[in-house]
Structure formats: C-alpha cells, structure tokens
PDB file of N, CA and C in Angstrom:
ATOM      1  N   UNK A   1     -18.263 240.696 -47.223  1.00 82.00           N
ATOM      2  CA  UNK A   1     -19.968 240.757 -46.915  1.00 82.00           C
ATOM      3  C   UNK A   1     -20.918 241.645 -47.590  1.00 82.00           C
ATOM      4  N   UNK A   2     -21.826 240.848 -48.606  1.00 82.00           N
ATOM      5  CA  UNK A   2     -22.496 242.289 -49.142  1.00 82.00           C
ATOM      6  C   UNK A   2     -23.550 242.191 -48.430  1.00 82.00           C
ATOM      7  N   UNK A   3     -23.922 243.291 -48.452  1.00 89.00           N
ATOM      8  CA  UNK A   3     -24.992 243.429 -47.465  1.00 89.00           C
ATOM      9  C   UNK A   3     -25.956 244.609 -48.220  1.00 89.00           C
ATOM     10  N   UNK A   4     -25.655 244.158 -49.532  1.00 95.00           N
ATOM     11  CA  UNK A   4     -27.040 244.669 -50.643  1.00 95.00           C
ATOM     12  C   UNK A   4     -28.071 243.354 -50.589  1.00 95.00           C
ATOM     13  N   UNK A   5     -29.281 243.965 -51.340  1.00 96.00           N
ATOM     14  CA  UNK A   5     -30.886 243.255 -51.237  1.00 96.00           C
ATOM     15  C   UNK A   5     -30.463 242.441 -52.034  1.00 96.00           C
ATOM     16  N   UNK A   6     -31.148 240.946 -51.204  1.00 96.00           N
ATOM     17  CA  UNK A   6     -31.524 239.901 -52.330  1.00 96.00           C
ATOM     18  C   UNK A   6     -32.217 239.836 -53.683  1.00 96.00           C
ATOM     19  N   UNK A   7     -32.417 239.483 -54.223  1.00 96.00           N
ATOM     20  CA  UNK A   7     -32.823 239.276 -55.799  1.00 96.00           C
ATOM     21  C   UNK A   7     -34.670 238.794 -55.377  1.00 96.00           C
ATOM     22  N   UNK A   8     -34.790 238.448 -53.973  1.00 96.00           N
ATOM     23  CA  UNK A   8     -35.932 238.164 -53.731  1.00 96.00           C
ATOM     24  C   UNK A   8     -36.360 239.668 -52.919  1.00 96.00           C
ATOM     25  N   UNK A   9     -35.493 239.917 -52.531  1.00 96.00           N
ATOM     26  CA  UNK A   9     -36.104 241.378 -51.335  1.00 96.00           C
ATOM     27  C   UNK A   9     -36.318 242.396 -52.734  1.00 96.00           C
ATOM     28  N   UNK A  10     -35.448 242.260 -53.946  1.00 97.00           N
ATOM     29  CA  UNK A  10     -35.046 243.593 -54.356  1.00 97.00           C
ATOM     30  C   UNK A  10     -36.591 243.689 -55.100  1.00 97.00           C
ATOM     31  N   UNK A  11     -37.195 241.998 -55.730  1.00 96.00           N
ATOM     32  CA  UNK A  11     -38.759 241.570 -56.130  1.00 96.00           C
ATOM     33  C   UNK A  11     -39.472 242.099 -55.817  1.00 96.00           C
ATOM     34  N   UNK A  12     -39.134 242.281 -54.085  1.00 94.00           N
ATOM     35  CA  UNK A  12     -40.514 242.360 -52.930  1.00 94.00           C
ATOM     36  C   UNK A  12     -40.532 243.763 -52.619  1.00 94.00           C
ATOM     37  N   UNK A  13     -39.238 244.137 -52.864  1.00 96.00           N
ATOM     38  CA  UNK A  13     -39.197 245.617 -52.351  1.00 96.00           C
ATOM     39  C   UNK A  13     -40.757 246.718 -54.364  1.00 96.00           C
ATOM     40  N   UNK A  14     -40.334 246.565 -55.008  1.00 97.00           N
ATOM     41  CA  UNK A  14     -41.021 246.719 -56.582  1.00 97.00           C
ATOM     42  C   UNK A  14     -41.728 245.734 -56.222  1.00 97.00           C
ATOM     43  N   UNK A  15     -42.855 245.210 -56.225  1.00 95.00           N
ATOM     44  CA  UNK A  15     -44.097 244.839 -55.824  1.00 95.00           C
ATOM     45  C   UNK A  15     -44.374 245.786 -54.904  1.00 95.00           C
ATOM     46  N   UNK A  16     -44.031 246.090 -53.904  1.00 95.00           N
ATOM     47  CA  UNK A  16     -44.734 247.135 -52.607  1.00 95.00           C
ATOM     48  C   UNK A  16     -44.385 248.126 -52.653  1.00 95.00           C
ATOM     49  N   UNK A  17     -44.463 248.740 -53.684  1.00 97.00           N
ATOM     50  CA  UNK A  17     -44.009 249.882 -53.928  1.00 97.00           C
ATOM     51  C   UNK A  17     -44.474 250.304 -55.000  1.00 97.00           C
ATOM     52  N   UNK A  18     -44.667 249.501 -56.363  1.00 97.00           N
ATOM     53  CA  UNK A  18     -46.083 249.445 -56.730  1.00 97.00           C
ATOM     54  C   UNK A  18     -47.366 249.164 -57.090  1.00 97.00           C
ATOM     55  N   UNK A  19     -47.462 248.201 -55.403  1.00 96.00           N
ATOM     56  CA  UNK A  19     -49.264 248.467 -55.133  1.00 96.00           C
ATOM     57  C   UNK A  19     -49.438 250.321 -54.408  1.00 96.00           C
ATOM     58  N   UNK A  20     -48.074 250.746 -53.585  1.00 95.00           N
ATOM     59  CA  UNK A  20     -48.851 252.253 -52.779  1.00 95.00           C
ATOM     60  C   UNK A  20     -48.702 252.786 -54.338  1.00 95.00           C
ATOM     61  N   UNK A  21     -47.816 253.186 -55.022  1.00 97.00           N
ATOM     62  CA  UNK A  21     -48.379 253.892 -56.275  1.00 97.00           C
ATOM     63  C   UNK A  21     -49.379 254.031 -57.192  1.00 97.00           C
ATOM     64  N   UNK A  22     -49.951 252.620 -56.933  1.00 96.00           N
ATOM     65  CA  UNK A  22     -51.773 252.415 -57.805  1.00 96.00           C
ATOM     66  C   UNK A  22     -52.877 252.054 -56.380  1.00 96.00           C
ATOM     67  N   UNK A  23     -52.578 251.892 -55.692  1.00 94.00           N
ATOM     68  CA  UNK A  23     -53.577 251.425 -54.472  1.00 94.00           C
ATOM     69  C   UNK A  23     -53.448 252.600 -53.880  1.00 94.00           C
ATOM     70  N   UNK A  24     -52.493 253.065 -53.078  1.00 94.00           N
ATOM     71  CA  UNK A  24     -53.144 254.105 -52.141  1.00 94.00           C
ATOM     72  C   UNK A  24     -52.583 255.896 -52.119  1.00 94.00           C
ATOM     73  N   UNK A  25     -51.803 255.552 -53.321  1.00 95.00           N
ATOM     74  CA  UNK A  25     -51.520 257.010 -53.683  1.00 95.00           C
ATOM     75  C   UNK A  25     -52.650 257.714 -54.156  1.00 95.00           C
ATOM     76  N   UNK A  26     -53.382 257.142 -54.788  1.00 95.00           N
ATOM     77  CA  UNK A  26     -54.439 257.544 -55.284  1.00 95.00           C
ATOM     78  C   UNK A  26     -55.741 258.075 -54.812  1.00 95.00           C
ATOM     79  N   UNK A  27     -55.614 257.214 -52.952  1.00 92.00           N
ATOM     80  CA  UNK A  27     -56.921 257.740 -51.986  1.00 92.00           C
ATOM     81  C   UNK A  27     -56.115 257.923 -50.463  1.00 92.00           C
ATOM     82  N   UNK A  28     -55.413 258.473 -50.980  1.00 94.00           N
ATOM     83  CA  UNK A  28     -54.259 258.785 -49.769  1.00 94.00           C
ATOM     84  C   UNK A  28     -55.235 260.585 -49.471  1.00 94.00           C
ATOM     85  N   UNK A  29     -54.942 260.966 -50.186  1.00 96.00           N
ATOM     86  CA  UNK A  29     -56.079 262.675 -49.277  1.00 96.00           C
ATOM     87  C   UNK A  29     -57.225 262.270 -49.314  1.00 96.00           C
ATOM     88  N   UNK A  30     -58.060 261.694 -49.876  1.00 94.00           N
ATOM     89  CA  UNK A  30     -59.157 260.806 -49.465  1.00 94.00           C
ATOM     90  C   UNK A  30     -59.843 260.344 -47.961  1.00 94.00           C
ATOM     91  N   UNK A  31     -58.624 259.169 -47.607  1.00 92.00           N
ATOM     92  CA  UNK A  31     -58.440 258.821 -46.494  1.00 92.00           C
ATOM     93  C   UNK A  31     -58.505 260.018 -45.554  1.00 92.00           C
ATOM     94  N   UNK A  32     -57.300 261.038 -45.867  1.00 94.00           N
ATOM     95  CA  UNK A  32     -56.911 261.940 -44.812  1.00 94.00           C
ATOM     96  C   UNK A  32     -58.005 262.789 -44.416  1.00 94.00           C
ATOM     97  N   UNK A  33     -58.493 263.069 -45.909  1.00 95.00           N
ATOM     98  CA  UNK A  33     -59.531 263.806 -45.076  1.00 95.00           C
ATOM     99  C   UNK A  33     -61.316 263.080 -44.023  1.00 95.00           C
ATOM    100  N   UNK A  34     -61.599 262.332 -44.789  1.00 95.00           N
ATOM    101  CA  UNK A  34     -62.141 261.648 -44.108  1.00 95.00           C
ATOM    102  C   UNK A  34     -61.983 260.412 -42.472  1.00 95.00           C
ATOM    103  N   UNK A  35     -60.355 260.375 -42.096  1.00 94.00           N
ATOM    104  CA  UNK A  35     -60.059 260.235 -41.344  1.00 94.00           C
ATOM    105  C   UNK A  35     -60.817 258.725 -41.259  1.00 94.00           C
ATOM    106  N   UNK A  36     -60.160 258.307 -42.122  1.00 91.00           N
ATOM    107  CA  UNK A  36     -61.336 256.809 -42.251  1.00 91.00           C
ATOM    108  C   UNK A  36     -60.092 255.332 -42.542  1.00 91.00           C
ATOM    109  N   UNK A  37     -60.291 254.415 -41.504  1.00 91.00           N
ATOM    110  CA  UNK A  37     -58.347 253.455 -41.982  1.00 91.00           C
ATOM    111  C   UNK A  37     -59.595 252.528 -43.540  1.00 91.00           C
ATOM    112  N   UNK A  38     -58.567 252.623 -44.853  1.00 90.00           N
ATOM    113  CA  UNK A  38     -59.255 251.950 -46.306  1.00 90.00           C
ATOM    114  C   UNK A  38     -58.915 250.640 -46.026  1.00 90.00           C
ATOM    115  N   UNK A  39     -60.281 250.065 -45.505  1.00 92.00           N
ATOM    116  CA  UNK A  39     -59.982 247.925 -45.389  1.00 92.00           C
ATOM    117  C   UNK A  39     -59.852 247.802 -46.622  1.00 92.00           C
ATOM    118  N   UNK A  40     -60.060 248.063 -47.882  1.00 91.00           N
ATOM    119  CA  UNK A  40     -60.417 247.590 -49.080  1.00 91.00           C
ATOM    120  C   UNK A  40     -59.493 247.247 -49.955  1.00 91.00           C
ATOM    121  N   UNK A  41     -57.654 248.606 -49.233  1.00 92.00           N
ATOM    122  CA  UNK A  41     -57.020 248.378 -49.857  1.00 92.00           C
ATOM    123  C   UNK A  41     -55.923 247.692 -49.385  1.00 92.00           C
ATOM    124  N   UNK A  42     -56.382 247.334 -47.418  1.00 91.00           N
ATOM    125  CA  UNK A  42     -55.594 246.304 -45.975  1.00 91.00           C
ATOM    126  C   UNK A  42     -56.240 245.346 -47.016  1.00 91.00           C
ATOM    127  N   UNK A  43     -57.384 244.735 -47.433  1.00 93.00           N
ATOM    128  CA  UNK A  43     -58.021 243.548 -48.264  1.00 93.00           C
ATOM    129  C   UNK A  43     -57.187 242.960 -49.588  1.00 93.00           C
ATOM    130  N   UNK A  44     -56.801 244.088 -49.780  1.00 93.00           N
ATOM    131  CA  UNK A  44     -55.902 243.669 -51.351  1.00 93.00           C
ATOM    132  C   UNK A  44     -54.581 244.003 -51.391  1.00 93.00           C
ATOM    133  N   UNK A  45     -54.145 244.358 -50.721  1.00 92.00           N
ATOM    134  CA  UNK A  45     -52.723 244.074 -49.475  1.00 92.00           C
ATOM    135  C   UNK A  45     -52.383 242.636 -49.117  1.00 92.00           C
ATOM    136  N   UNK A  46     -53.871 242.086 -48.903  1.00 92.00           N
ATOM    137  CA  UNK A  46     -53.641 240.816 -48.197  1.00 92.00           C
ATOM    138  C   UNK A  46     -53.445 239.742 -48.955  1.00 92.00           C
ATOM    139  N   UNK A  47     -53.465 240.201 -50.060  1.00 91.00           N
ATOM    140  CA  UNK A  47     -54.232 239.581 -51.461  1.00 91.00           C
ATOM    141  C   UNK A  47     -52.545 238.969 -51.887  1.00 91.00           C
ATOM    142  N   UNK A  48     -51.678 239.747 -52.285  1.00 86.00           N
ATOM    143  CA  UNK A  48     -50.692 239.729 -52.466  1.00 86.00           C
ATOM    144  C   UNK A  48     -49.619 238.574 -51.608  1.00 86.00           C
ATOM    145  N   UNK A  49     -50.182 238.637 -50.564  1.00 81.00           N
ATOM    146  CA  UNK A  49     -49.366 237.865 -49.567  1.00 81.00           C
ATOM    147  C   UNK A  49     -48.984 238.358 -48.549  1.00 81.00           C
TER     148      UNK A  49
END
C-alpha cells in the first residue's frame, strides 16, 4: 500500500507553497497589524483554480 502523495498532489502542494511564499508571506505582518482580510490575495488564489 502506497501512502505517499500522487504526482498531482505533489504538484498542487508545490504550487500552494510557492503562492504562500510569494503572495501571502510578504503581506502577513501588514495584514495582522491592520486586522484586515486580504481579499486581493484571495482573488489571486482563485485564479489558480
């Protein structure tokens, strides 16, 4: 029995990790400080599928 991730799951994981590093991480402190919801980031995430 193989409990590892499929190739598709690995690619999805990599895509989400890259998005978080490039789009979320740079804004995280500002978002927390301003106590706001980053709708612009959610819209970009939606374009990923």
